């Protein structure tokens, strides 16, 4: 799916994972302090001890053309170091309010998105093990890759897609909404019981997140959550690019679910950007999202804005047919062809009730486990022990995680080799600006003062600190600057070599 800046822009993507924390039988901790203590144990081989550069960050911009009230985040140096851990792989491990969060580096292939996200899980798991080791014999610290605590609280999983600024936001919002609502069929992570309605304690939901959404379009990610988020913080050249910030997704453990979640959305955005996508649109996006997220039968009929109805599965079949038509006309690379084939195959498996679903889709994998336990033990679906198994599915501890047990015993399908994940712990992807960011940290750490998504701040040796702009996510790649970095024996040499290059190279 790799493209360049002279092609259509859609193709670069990155994900952000917030993790749930629970310290059983322990006096409640301040969540920000506990999160900071956790990420403070990130392995030295992964973490570069530099500052995070907040200069170009401002999440108050709304894509509808206004700036909301509020103060920009700008912690002092001590808090900056405590709350942020820039990573050699080009990503960032940090504290976002009450949760530790891993933001993977920008990737030009969906397969890379999967392996770098898995690397983040492994990194956070290492933090959990190290912190727990300091409190051996006490109650365990639980770190969960999920999105709800069963007590009415939800935290996020976000996707970020690079798009051209020229694509009108209202067109984007309307045409992407149906996919965001219905892709839950193959990327929901499943949840036993409602967090908001006690009468549904024994109901099994496809999505952990859907019931927390309240409005069709909006800026907030924590209250009044919206199907289409309007944050307009591109972390790149604002005149050229838009970062489409997606907040509807669940955190997945299945590599195939993550691959399909991000990959199908990338394909839809490519078709949309080209003007080759005209999907059915639901009359009430929020109601449709909630109903799909709660419908294990896959048969709920959803009302379209033209008054007709269709199921989520029927909607997905329309979407994939439109994307296939577009790709067959434009031509497709190997990853696009693989994604399209897997998309069609999983929809067919869902329609037929194929066992494939129980090897690839998180909600179905987990439902299979819970229903087997319920039948074997004679437990009702309202039994609290089943809810504990639900949480245990998402546990990052290898010896406790139900998902990892299934993965280790070959009961679920994988996409990437564990050695590829190991490499992603300390090496950035090569086809985006993440390469330059990560390699600057690895090669010239003592001279790097701070980094961000769109900059690297260095000490040039003489004079003030110098901010190297990374305004174009397609630049700073191994192909463009790898040889220069390899030849440079110092930051001074590198700055001289980079000086003739166009700004942002």
GROMACS .gro file of C-alpha atoms in nm:
model
  505
    1UNK     CA    1   0.000   0.000   0.000
    2UNK     CA    2   0.304   0.223  -0.003
    3UNK     CA    3   0.261   0.547  -0.195
    4UNK     CA    4   0.467   0.859  -0.235
    5UNK     CA    5   0.397   1.230  -0.208
    6UNK     CA    6   0.333   1.257  -0.581
    7UNK     CA    7   0.062   0.990  -0.567
    8UNK     CA    8  -0.263   1.005  -0.378
    9UNK     CA    9  -0.175   1.080  -0.020
   10UNK     CA   10  -0.376   0.820   0.174
   11UNK     CA   11  -0.139   0.550   0.289
   12UNK     CA   12   0.047   0.665   0.600
   13UNK     CA   13  -0.116   0.556   0.924
   14UNK     CA   14  -0.036   0.524   1.292
   15UNK     CA   15  -0.224   0.397   1.596
   16UNK     CA   16  -0.249   0.501   1.960
   17UNK     CA   17  -0.328   0.250   2.235
   18UNK     CA   18  -0.441   0.347   2.585
   19UNK     CA   19  -0.410   0.069   2.843
   20UNK     CA   20  -0.631   0.003   3.143
   21UNK     CA   21  -0.470  -0.026   3.487
   22UNK     CA   22  -0.591  -0.204   3.798
   23UNK     CA   23  -0.402  -0.277   4.118
   24UNK     CA   24  -0.616  -0.530   4.305
   25UNK     CA   25  -0.675  -0.494   4.680
   26UNK     CA   26  -0.455  -0.185   4.694
   27UNK     CA   27  -0.544   0.165   4.808
   28UNK     CA   28  -0.650   0.353   4.493
   29UNK     CA   29  -0.355   0.525   4.332
   30UNK     CA   30  -0.354   0.856   4.153
   31UNK     CA   31  -0.390   0.722   3.797
   32UNK     CA   32  -0.152   0.973   3.641
   33UNK     CA   33   0.117   0.898   3.899
   34UNK     CA   34   0.070   0.523   3.861
   35UNK     CA   35   0.085   0.553   3.481
   36UNK     CA   36   0.405   0.758   3.506
   37UNK     CA   37   0.554   0.501   3.744
   38UNK     CA   38   0.465   0.225   3.498
   39UNK     CA   39   0.618   0.383   3.188
   40UNK     CA   40   0.923   0.477   3.396
   41UNK     CA   41   1.017   0.110   3.372
   42UNK     CA   42   1.035   0.104   2.992
   43UNK     CA   43   1.345  -0.096   2.889
   44UNK     CA   44   1.651   0.121   2.824
   45UNK     CA   45   1.698  -0.052   2.488
   46UNK     CA   46   1.364   0.098   2.375
   47UNK     CA   47   1.366   0.443   2.529
   48UNK     CA   48   1.570   0.754   2.440
   49UNK     CA   49   1.602   0.988   2.742
   50UNK     CA   50   1.520   1.317   2.565
   51UNK     CA   51   1.236   1.566   2.594
   52UNK     CA   52   0.914   1.568   2.395
   53UNK     CA   53   0.884   1.885   2.185
   54UNK     CA   54   0.539   2.042   2.232
   55UNK     CA   55   0.611   2.347   2.014
   56UNK     CA   56   0.392   2.244   1.720
   57UNK     CA   57   0.117   2.062   1.912
   58UNK     CA   58  -0.228   2.208   1.970
   59UNK     CA   59  -0.531   1.973   1.982
   60UNK     CA   60  -0.779   2.261   2.013
   61UNK     CA   61  -0.819   2.306   1.636
   62UNK     CA   62  -1.149   2.180   1.499
   63UNK     CA   63  -1.173   2.064   1.136
   64UNK     CA   64  -1.495   2.264   1.101
   65UNK     CA   65  -1.289   2.582   1.112
   66UNK     CA   66  -1.262   2.707   1.469
   67UNK     CA   67  -1.041   2.693   1.778
   68UNK     CA   68  -1.196   2.573   2.101
   69UNK     CA   69  -1.121   2.739   2.433
   70UNK     CA   70  -0.858   2.594   2.664
   71UNK     CA   71  -0.487   2.599   2.736
   72UNK     CA   72  -0.220   2.424   2.537
   73UNK     CA   73  -0.034   2.145   2.711
   74UNK     CA   74   0.317   2.259   2.802
   75UNK     CA   75   0.464   2.070   3.101
   76UNK     CA   76   0.786   2.182   3.268
   77UNK     CA   77   1.103   1.984   3.200
   78UNK     CA   78   1.070   1.749   3.498
   79UNK     CA   79   0.709   1.662   3.413
   80UNK     CA   80   0.802   1.630   3.046
   81UNK     CA   81   1.060   1.364   3.126
   82UNK     CA   82   0.827   1.185   3.365
   83UNK     CA   83   0.528   1.181   3.131
   84UNK     CA   84   0.705   1.116   2.798
   85UNK     CA   85   0.934   0.840   2.679
   86UNK     CA   86   1.041   0.896   2.315
   87UNK     CA   87   1.130   0.564   2.157
   88UNK     CA   88   1.407   0.444   1.928
   89UNK     CA   89   1.144   0.288   1.702
   90UNK     CA   90   1.010   0.635   1.623
   91UNK     CA   91   0.708   0.607   1.852
   92UNK     CA   92   0.620   0.750   2.191
   93UNK     CA   93   0.522   0.597   2.526
   94UNK     CA   94   0.357   0.854   2.750
   95UNK     CA   95   0.090   0.934   3.006
   96UNK     CA   96  -0.240   1.059   2.870
   97UNK     CA   97  -0.446   1.165   3.171
   98UNK     CA   98  -0.534   0.851   3.363
   99UNK     CA   99  -0.372   0.599   3.127
  100UNK     CA  100  -0.038   0.491   2.986
  101UNK     CA  101  -0.048   0.528   2.610
  102UNK     CA  102   0.168   0.392   2.330
  103UNK     CA  103   0.170   0.580   2.001
  104UNK     CA  104   0.331   0.380   1.726
  105UNK     CA  105   0.546   0.544   1.458
  106UNK     CA  106   0.404   0.654   1.126
  107UNK     CA  107   0.388   0.353   0.891
  108UNK     CA  108   0.348   0.326   0.515
  109UNK     CA  109   0.220  -0.032   0.525
  110UNK     CA  110  -0.062  -0.177   0.732
  111UNK     CA  111   0.148  -0.481   0.814
  112UNK     CA  112   0.399  -0.247   0.978
  113UNK     CA  113   0.118  -0.090   1.179
  114UNK     CA  114   0.040  -0.435   1.321
  115UNK     CA  115   0.397  -0.522   1.414
  116UNK     CA  116   0.471  -0.185   1.572
  117UNK     CA  117   0.150  -0.202   1.772
  118UNK     CA  118   0.246  -0.550   1.891
  119UNK     CA  119   0.586  -0.409   1.985
  120UNK     CA  120   0.406  -0.151   2.198
  121UNK     CA  121   0.212  -0.425   2.375
  122UNK     CA  122   0.536  -0.607   2.448
  123UNK     CA  123   0.699  -0.285   2.572
  124UNK     CA  124   0.413  -0.205   2.810
  125UNK     CA  125   0.410  -0.567   2.924
  126UNK     CA  126   0.779  -0.535   3.011
  127UNK     CA  127   0.699  -0.222   3.215
  128UNK     CA  128   0.428  -0.415   3.401
  129UNK     CA  129   0.663  -0.702   3.479
  130UNK     CA  130   0.939  -0.470   3.603
  131UNK     CA  131   0.707  -0.266   3.826
  132UNK     CA  132   0.538  -0.576   3.963
  133UNK     CA  133   0.880  -0.722   4.044
  134UNK     CA  134   0.937  -0.437   4.286
  135UNK     CA  135   0.624  -0.540   4.475
  136UNK     CA  136   0.668  -0.918   4.469
  137UNK     CA  137   0.430  -1.098   4.700
  138UNK     CA  138   0.176  -0.818   4.691
  139UNK     CA  139  -0.141  -0.791   4.483
  140UNK     CA  140  -0.079  -0.798   4.107
  141UNK     CA  141  -0.075  -0.488   3.891
  142UNK     CA  142  -0.304  -0.558   3.596
  143UNK     CA  143  -0.243  -0.391   3.262
  144UNK     CA  144  -0.519  -0.460   3.014
  145UNK     CA  145  -0.537  -0.390   2.642
  146UNK     CA  146  -0.908  -0.321   2.642
  147UNK     CA  147  -1.142  -0.022   2.645
  148UNK     CA  148  -1.381  -0.045   2.940
  149UNK     CA  149  -1.365  -0.130   3.310
  150UNK     CA  150  -1.720  -0.257   3.361
  151UNK     CA  151  -1.794   0.039   3.589
  152UNK     CA  152  -1.896   0.298   3.331
  153UNK     CA  153  -1.549   0.416   3.224
  154UNK     CA  154  -1.397   0.384   2.879
  155UNK     CA  155  -1.059   0.473   2.733
  156UNK     CA  156  -0.945   0.497   2.378
  157UNK     CA  157  -0.782   0.338   2.081
  158UNK     CA  158  -0.716   0.590   1.806
  159UNK     CA  159  -0.611   0.565   1.443
  160UNK     CA  160  -0.452   0.844   1.239
  161UNK     CA  161  -0.466   0.855   0.860
  162UNK     CA  162  -0.280   1.103   0.640
  163UNK     CA  163  -0.514   1.275   0.394
  164UNK     CA  164  -0.490   1.574   0.161
  165UNK     CA  165  -0.614   1.905   0.299
  166UNK     CA  166  -0.802   1.952  -0.030
  167UNK     CA  167  -1.053   1.678   0.060
  168UNK     CA  168  -1.355   1.861   0.210
  169UNK     CA  169  -1.411   1.752   0.567
  170UNK     CA  170  -1.791   1.736   0.537
  171UNK     CA  171  -1.755   1.498   0.241
  172UNK     CA  172  -1.504   1.288   0.436
  173UNK     CA  173  -1.727   1.273   0.745
  174UNK     CA  174  -2.043   1.171   0.561
  175UNK     CA  175  -1.884   0.909   0.338
  176UNK     CA  176  -1.664   0.743   0.603
  177UNK     CA  177  -1.937   0.720   0.867
  178UNK     CA  178  -2.096   0.396   0.745
  179UNK     CA  179  -1.764   0.212   0.744
  180UNK     CA  180  -1.674   0.331   1.094
  181UNK     CA  181  -2.014   0.212   1.217
  182UNK     CA  182  -2.015  -0.132   1.053
  183UNK     CA  183  -1.649  -0.246   1.053
  184UNK     CA  184  -1.718  -0.354   1.414
  185UNK     CA  185  -1.822  -0.686   1.255
  186UNK     CA  186  -1.459  -0.785   1.212
  187UNK     CA  187  -1.269  -0.555   1.449
  188UNK     CA  188  -1.482  -0.537   1.763
  189UNK     CA  189  -1.302  -0.685   2.063
  190UNK     CA  190  -1.617  -0.804   2.240
  191UNK     CA  191  -1.750  -0.734   2.588
  192UNK     CA  192  -1.972  -0.921   2.832
  193UNK     CA  193  -2.226  -0.684   2.983
  194UNK     CA  194  -2.310  -0.319   2.936
  195UNK     CA  195  -2.109  -0.053   3.115
  196UNK     CA  196  -2.406   0.184   3.111
  197UNK     CA  197  -2.716  -0.035   3.145
  198UNK     CA  198  -2.721  -0.279   3.442
  199UNK     CA  199  -3.016  -0.467   3.290
  200UNK     CA  200  -2.782  -0.592   3.015
  201UNK     CA  201  -2.522  -0.752   3.244
  202UNK     CA  202  -2.552  -1.084   3.059
  203UNK     CA  203  -2.560  -0.938   2.706
  204UNK     CA  204  -2.259  -0.996   2.484
  205UNK     CA  205  -2.151  -0.691   2.279
  206UNK     CA  206  -1.937  -0.696   1.966
  207UNK     CA  207  -1.784  -0.358   2.052
  208UNK     CA  208  -1.640  -0.231   2.378
  209UNK     CA  209  -1.667   0.129   2.266
  210UNK     CA  210  -1.993   0.174   2.074
  211UNK     CA  211  -2.229   0.234   2.366
  212UNK     CA  212  -2.012   0.526   2.486
  213UNK     CA  213  -2.071   0.734   2.169
  214UNK     CA  214  -2.327   1.013   2.183
  215UNK     CA  215  -2.303   1.247   1.882
  216UNK     CA  216  -2.232   1.210   1.509
  217UNK     CA  217  -1.955   1.472   1.477
  218UNK     CA  218  -1.744   1.646   1.742
  219UNK     CA  219  -1.401   1.725   1.885
  220UNK     CA  220  -1.390   1.565   2.229
  221UNK     CA  221  -1.246   1.217   2.275
  222UNK     CA  222  -1.340   1.178   2.643
  223UNK     CA  223  -1.695   1.313   2.676
  224UNK     CA  224  -1.969   1.345   2.414
  225UNK     CA  225  -1.771   1.110   2.194
  226UNK     CA  226  -1.849   1.130   1.824
  227UNK     CA  227  -1.856   0.881   1.538
  228UNK     CA  228  -1.644   1.123   1.333
  229UNK     CA  229  -1.386   1.315   1.531
  230UNK     CA  230  -1.300   1.669   1.418
  231UNK     CA  231  -0.954   1.715   1.571
  232UNK     CA  232  -0.745   1.912   1.322
  233UNK     CA  233  -0.390   1.869   1.442
  234UNK     CA  234  -0.201   1.741   1.136
  235UNK     CA  235   0.151   1.711   1.287
  236UNK     CA  236   0.264   1.810   0.938
  237UNK     CA  237   0.231   2.089   0.682
  238UNK     CA  238  -0.121   2.221   0.749
  239UNK     CA  239  -0.151   2.365   0.397
  240UNK     CA  240  -0.111   2.019   0.242
  241UNK     CA  241  -0.219   1.754   0.487
  242UNK     CA  242  -0.493   1.649   0.721
  243UNK     CA  243  -0.458   1.388   0.995
  244UNK     CA  244  -0.791   1.207   1.012
  245UNK     CA  245  -0.826   1.107   1.377
  246UNK     CA  246  -1.049   0.798   1.422
  247UNK     CA  247  -1.169   0.720   1.777
  248UNK     CA  248  -1.440   0.455   1.718
  249UNK     CA  249  -1.213   0.150   1.716
  250UNK     CA  250  -1.163  -0.109   1.987
  251UNK     CA  251  -0.817  -0.219   2.099
  252UNK     CA  252  -0.754  -0.553   1.933
  253UNK     CA  253  -0.534  -0.843   2.037
  254UNK     CA  254  -0.591  -1.041   1.718
  255UNK     CA  255  -0.336  -0.932   1.459
  256UNK     CA  256  -0.588  -1.007   1.185
  257UNK     CA  257  -0.852  -0.782   1.345
  258UNK     CA  258  -0.601  -0.496   1.367
  259UNK     CA  259  -0.491  -0.557   1.007
  260UNK     CA  260  -0.848  -0.550   0.880
  261UNK     CA  261  -0.951  -0.255   1.098
  262UNK     CA  262  -0.670  -0.030   0.974
  263UNK     CA  263  -0.636  -0.180   0.627
  264UNK     CA  264  -1.000  -0.164   0.520
  265UNK     CA  265  -1.024   0.193   0.647
  266UNK     CA  266  -0.713   0.287   0.450
  267UNK     CA  267  -0.862   0.135   0.134
  268UNK     CA  268  -1.192   0.315   0.186
  269UNK     CA  269  -1.009   0.645   0.232
  270UNK     CA  270  -0.811   0.591  -0.089
  271UNK     CA  271  -1.129   0.531  -0.284
  272UNK     CA  272  -1.299   0.826  -0.116
  273UNK     CA  273  -1.005   1.055  -0.191
  274UNK     CA  274  -1.023   0.953  -0.558
  275UNK     CA  275  -1.396   1.030  -0.576
  276UNK     CA  276  -1.472   0.662  -0.638
  277UNK     CA  277  -1.671   0.589  -0.323
  278UNK     CA  278  -2.042   0.650  -0.282
  279UNK     CA  279  -2.158   0.446   0.018
  280UNK     CA  280  -2.501   0.408   0.174
  281UNK     CA  281  -2.530   0.647   0.472
  282UNK     CA  282  -2.730   0.581   0.787
  283UNK     CA  283  -2.988   0.831   0.902
  284UNK     CA  284  -2.862   0.816   1.263
  285UNK     CA  285  -2.494   0.732   1.287
  286UNK     CA  286  -2.489   0.701   1.666
  287UNK     CA  287  -2.793   0.475   1.686
  288UNK     CA  288  -2.654   0.257   1.406
  289UNK     CA  289  -2.315   0.230   1.579
  290UNK     CA  290  -2.471   0.129   1.909
  291UNK     CA  291  -2.703  -0.124   1.749
  292UNK     CA  292  -2.426  -0.287   1.545
  293UNK     CA  293  -2.204  -0.296   1.853
  294UNK     CA  294  -2.472  -0.485   2.048
  295UNK     CA  295  -2.594  -0.724   1.776
  296UNK     CA  296  -2.430  -1.066   1.789
  297UNK     CA  297  -2.694  -1.200   1.547
  298UNK     CA  298  -2.564  -0.963   1.275
  299UNK     CA  299  -2.926  -0.926   1.160
  300UNK     CA  300  -3.030  -0.585   1.294
  301UNK     CA  301  -3.175  -0.369   1.018
  302UNK     CA  302  -3.046  -0.013   1.016
  303UNK     CA  303  -3.228   0.280   0.858
  304UNK     CA  304  -3.054   0.470   0.579
  305UNK     CA  305  -3.101   0.839   0.505
  306UNK     CA  306  -3.315   0.744   0.203
  307UNK     CA  307  -3.559   0.554   0.426
  308UNK     CA  308  -3.450   0.206   0.320
  309UNK     CA  309  -3.288  -0.044   0.557
  310UNK     CA  310  -2.993  -0.281   0.549
  311UNK     CA  311  -2.787  -0.485   0.791
  312UNK     CA  312  -2.430  -0.400   0.885
  313UNK     CA  313  -2.313  -0.704   0.689
  314UNK     CA  314  -2.503  -0.593   0.379
  315UNK     CA  315  -2.351  -0.247   0.415
  316UNK     CA  316  -1.999  -0.391   0.435
  317UNK     CA  317  -2.064  -0.599   0.125
  318UNK     CA  318  -2.158  -0.282  -0.064
  319UNK     CA  319  -1.847  -0.103   0.059
  320UNK     CA  320  -1.606  -0.381  -0.034
  321UNK     CA  321  -1.759  -0.409  -0.382
  322UNK     CA  322  -1.706  -0.037  -0.440
  323UNK     CA  323  -1.347  -0.056  -0.317
  324UNK     CA  324  -1.279  -0.360  -0.538
  325UNK     CA  325  -1.413  -0.175  -0.842
  326UNK     CA  326  -1.188   0.122  -0.763
  327UNK     CA  327  -0.876  -0.087  -0.709
  328UNK     CA  328  -0.931  -0.293  -1.024
  329UNK     CA  329  -0.946   0.028  -1.224
  330UNK     CA  330  -0.651   0.194  -1.050
  331UNK     CA  331  -0.436  -0.116  -1.001
  332UNK     CA  332  -0.336  -0.258  -0.668
  333UNK     CA  333  -0.014  -0.354  -0.495
  334UNK     CA  334   0.034  -0.680  -0.309
  335UNK     CA  335  -0.080  -0.551   0.029
  336UNK     CA  336  -0.395  -0.392  -0.111
  337UNK     CA  337  -0.479  -0.716  -0.289
  338UNK     CA  338  -0.422  -0.913   0.030
  339UNK     CA  339  -0.638  -0.678   0.235
  340UNK     CA  340  -0.918  -0.683  -0.019
  341UNK     CA  341  -0.915  -1.062  -0.034
  342UNK     CA  342  -0.916  -1.096   0.345
  343UNK     CA  343  -1.195  -0.839   0.372
  344UNK     CA  344  -1.416  -1.030   0.131
  345UNK     CA  345  -1.328  -1.361   0.295
  346UNK     CA  346  -1.415  -1.246   0.647
  347UNK     CA  347  -1.749  -1.103   0.534
  348UNK     CA  348  -1.833  -1.435   0.371
  349UNK     CA  349  -1.724  -1.618   0.686
  350UNK     CA  350  -1.949  -1.396   0.897
  351UNK     CA  351  -2.242  -1.461   0.666
  352UNK     CA  352  -2.184  -1.838   0.669
  353UNK     CA  353  -2.093  -1.867   1.038
  354UNK     CA  354  -1.756  -2.013   0.939
  355UNK     CA  355  -1.505  -2.132   1.205
  356UNK     CA  356  -1.259  -1.887   1.044
  357UNK     CA  357  -1.422  -1.609   1.244
  358UNK     CA  358  -1.326  -1.778   1.572
  359UNK     CA  359  -0.959  -1.776   1.467
  360UNK     CA  360  -0.937  -1.416   1.347
  361UNK     CA  361  -1.197  -1.180   1.499
  362UNK     CA  362  -1.152  -1.080   1.863
  363UNK     CA  363  -1.519  -1.066   1.960
  364UNK     CA  364  -1.578  -1.412   1.815
  365UNK     CA  365  -1.262  -1.562   1.968
  366UNK     CA  366  -1.360  -1.434   2.311
  367UNK     CA  367  -1.725  -1.536   2.274
  368UNK     CA  368  -1.613  -1.890   2.191
  369UNK     CA  369  -1.410  -1.902   2.514
  370UNK     CA  370  -1.683  -1.755   2.733
  371UNK     CA  371  -1.963  -1.969   2.591
  372UNK     CA  372  -1.757  -2.287   2.634
  373UNK     CA  373  -1.686  -2.200   2.997
  374UNK     CA  374  -2.051  -2.115   3.054
  375UNK     CA  375  -2.163  -2.450   2.914
  376UNK     CA  376  -1.892  -2.657   3.086
  377UNK     CA  377  -1.927  -2.494   3.430
  378UNK     CA  378  -2.299  -2.427   3.418
  379UNK     CA  379  -2.242  -2.055   3.471
  380UNK     CA  380  -2.507  -1.806   3.363
  381UNK     CA  381  -2.386  -1.521   3.142
  382UNK     CA  382  -2.444  -1.289   3.436
  383UNK     CA  383  -2.192  -1.481   3.648
  384UNK     CA  384  -1.910  -1.252   3.765
  385UNK     CA  385  -1.654  -1.526   3.694
  386UNK     CA  386  -1.725  -1.495   3.324
  387UNK     CA  387  -1.670  -1.120   3.346
  388UNK     CA  388  -1.332  -1.188   3.505
  389UNK     CA  389  -1.247  -1.418   3.214
  390UNK     CA  390  -1.348  -1.135   2.981
  391UNK     CA  391  -1.086  -0.912   3.145
  392UNK     CA  392  -0.831  -1.193   3.152
  393UNK     CA  393  -0.856  -1.218   2.773
  394UNK     CA  394  -0.693  -0.871   2.757
  395UNK     CA  395  -0.430  -0.923   3.030
  396UNK     CA  396  -0.078  -0.841   2.909
  397UNK     CA  397   0.086  -1.091   3.146
  398UNK     CA  398   0.192  -1.385   2.925
  399UNK     CA  399   0.119  -1.640   3.195
  400UNK     CA  400  -0.233  -1.507   3.256
  401UNK     CA  401  -0.356  -1.381   2.919
  402UNK     CA  402  -0.623  -1.601   2.764
  403UNK     CA  403  -0.552  -1.455   2.422
  404UNK     CA  404  -0.179  -1.525   2.445
  405UNK     CA  405  -0.252  -1.882   2.551
  406UNK     CA  406  -0.469  -1.927   2.242
  407UNK     CA  407  -0.203  -1.766   2.025
  408UNK     CA  408   0.079  -1.976   2.169
  409UNK     CA  409  -0.117  -2.297   2.111
  410UNK     CA  410  -0.203  -2.213   1.751
  411UNK     CA  411  -0.575  -2.157   1.811
  412UNK     CA  412  -0.578  -1.810   1.654
  413UNK     CA  413  -0.423  -1.689   1.331
  414UNK     CA  414  -0.119  -1.461   1.324
  415UNK     CA  415   0.005  -1.212   1.068
  416UNK     CA  416   0.361  -1.122   1.171
  417UNK     CA  417   0.653  -1.326   1.294
  418UNK     CA  418   0.759  -1.263   1.658
  419UNK     CA  419   1.109  -1.176   1.535
  420UNK     CA  420   0.961  -0.892   1.330
  421UNK     CA  421   0.799  -0.761   1.646
  422UNK     CA  422   1.132  -0.790   1.827
  423UNK     CA  423   1.297  -0.578   1.557
  424UNK     CA  424   1.017  -0.319   1.587
  425UNK     CA  425   1.104  -0.260   1.953
  426UNK     CA  426   1.416  -0.067   1.862
  427UNK     CA  427   1.417   0.013   1.490
  428UNK     CA  428   1.187   0.261   1.312
  429UNK     CA  429   0.999   0.187   0.990
  430UNK     CA  430   1.203   0.286   0.687
  431UNK     CA  431   0.942   0.441   0.457
  432UNK     CA  432   0.827   0.746   0.658
  433UNK     CA  433   0.985   1.033   0.854
  434UNK     CA  434   0.981   0.803   1.159
  435UNK     CA  435   1.307   0.666   1.019
  436UNK     CA  436   1.484   1.000   1.062
  437UNK     CA  437   1.341   1.054   1.410
  438UNK     CA  438   1.437   0.708   1.533
  439UNK     CA  439   1.780   0.704   1.371
  440UNK     CA  440   1.866   1.048   1.511
  441UNK     CA  441   1.798   0.908   1.857
  442UNK     CA  442   1.997   0.593   1.791
  443UNK     CA  443   2.298   0.754   1.620
  444UNK     CA  444   2.325   1.097   1.780
  445UNK     CA  445   2.146   1.066   2.114
  446UNK     CA  446   2.383   1.288   2.309
  447UNK     CA  447   2.312   1.577   2.073
  448UNK     CA  448   1.934   1.541   2.048
  449UNK     CA  449   1.751   1.771   2.289
  450UNK     CA  450   1.389   1.688   2.201
  451UNK     CA  451   1.171   1.521   1.940
  452UNK     CA  452   0.809   1.535   1.826
  453UNK     CA  453   0.612   1.396   1.535
  454UNK     CA  454   0.710   1.693   1.320
  455UNK     CA  455   1.054   1.794   1.453
  456UNK     CA  456   1.388   1.693   1.594
  457UNK     CA  457   1.564   1.953   1.810
  458UNK     CA  458   1.942   1.919   1.814
  459UNK     CA  459   2.240   2.089   1.972
  460UNK     CA  460   2.449   2.200   1.673
  461UNK     CA  461   2.761   2.245   1.886
  462UNK     CA  462   2.772   2.621   1.850
  463UNK     CA  463   2.488   2.866   1.892
  464UNK     CA  464   2.127   2.799   1.990
  465UNK     CA  465   1.941   2.471   1.958
  466UNK     CA  466   1.825   2.394   1.605
  467UNK     CA  467   1.482   2.255   1.523
  468UNK     CA  468   1.484   2.030   1.217
  469UNK     CA  469   1.139   2.038   1.063
  470UNK     CA  470   0.973   1.714   0.954
  471UNK     CA  471   0.668   1.870   0.795
  472UNK     CA  472   0.622   1.601   0.531
  473UNK     CA  473   0.560   1.249   0.665
  474UNK     CA  474   0.677   1.101   0.335
  475UNK     CA  475   1.026   1.252   0.377
  476UNK     CA  476   1.308   1.169   0.614
  477UNK     CA  477   1.292   0.809   0.492
  478UNK     CA  478   1.579   0.561   0.473
  479UNK     CA  479   1.584   0.599   0.096
  480UNK     CA  480   1.616   0.977   0.117
  481UNK     CA  481   1.849   1.028   0.413
  482UNK     CA  482   1.984   0.686   0.511
  483UNK     CA  483   2.306   0.719   0.315
  484UNK     CA  484   2.365   1.072   0.447
  485UNK     CA  485   2.314   0.958   0.804
  486UNK     CA  486   2.543   0.661   0.751
  487UNK     CA  487   2.825   0.883   0.630
  488UNK     CA  488   2.786   1.151   0.895
  489UNK     CA  489   3.024   1.105   1.185
  490UNK     CA  490   2.864   1.381   1.388
  491UNK     CA  491   2.561   1.606   1.407
  492UNK     CA  492   2.772   1.883   1.253
  493UNK     CA  493   2.846   1.662   0.951
  494UNK     CA  494   2.481   1.570   0.917
  495UNK     CA  495   2.363   1.931   0.935
  496UNK     CA  496   2.607   2.027   0.661
  497UNK     CA  497   2.488   1.738   0.444
  498UNK     CA  498   2.122   1.821   0.504
  499UNK     CA  499   2.161   2.195   0.447
  500UNK     CA  500   2.135   2.184   0.064
  501UNK     CA  501   1.821   1.970   0.081
  502UNK     CA  502   1.476   2.128   0.050
  503UNK     CA  503   1.302   2.218   0.376
  504UNK     CA  504   1.145   1.916   0.543
  505UNK     CA  505   1.358   1.662   0.354
   0.00000   0.00000   0.00000
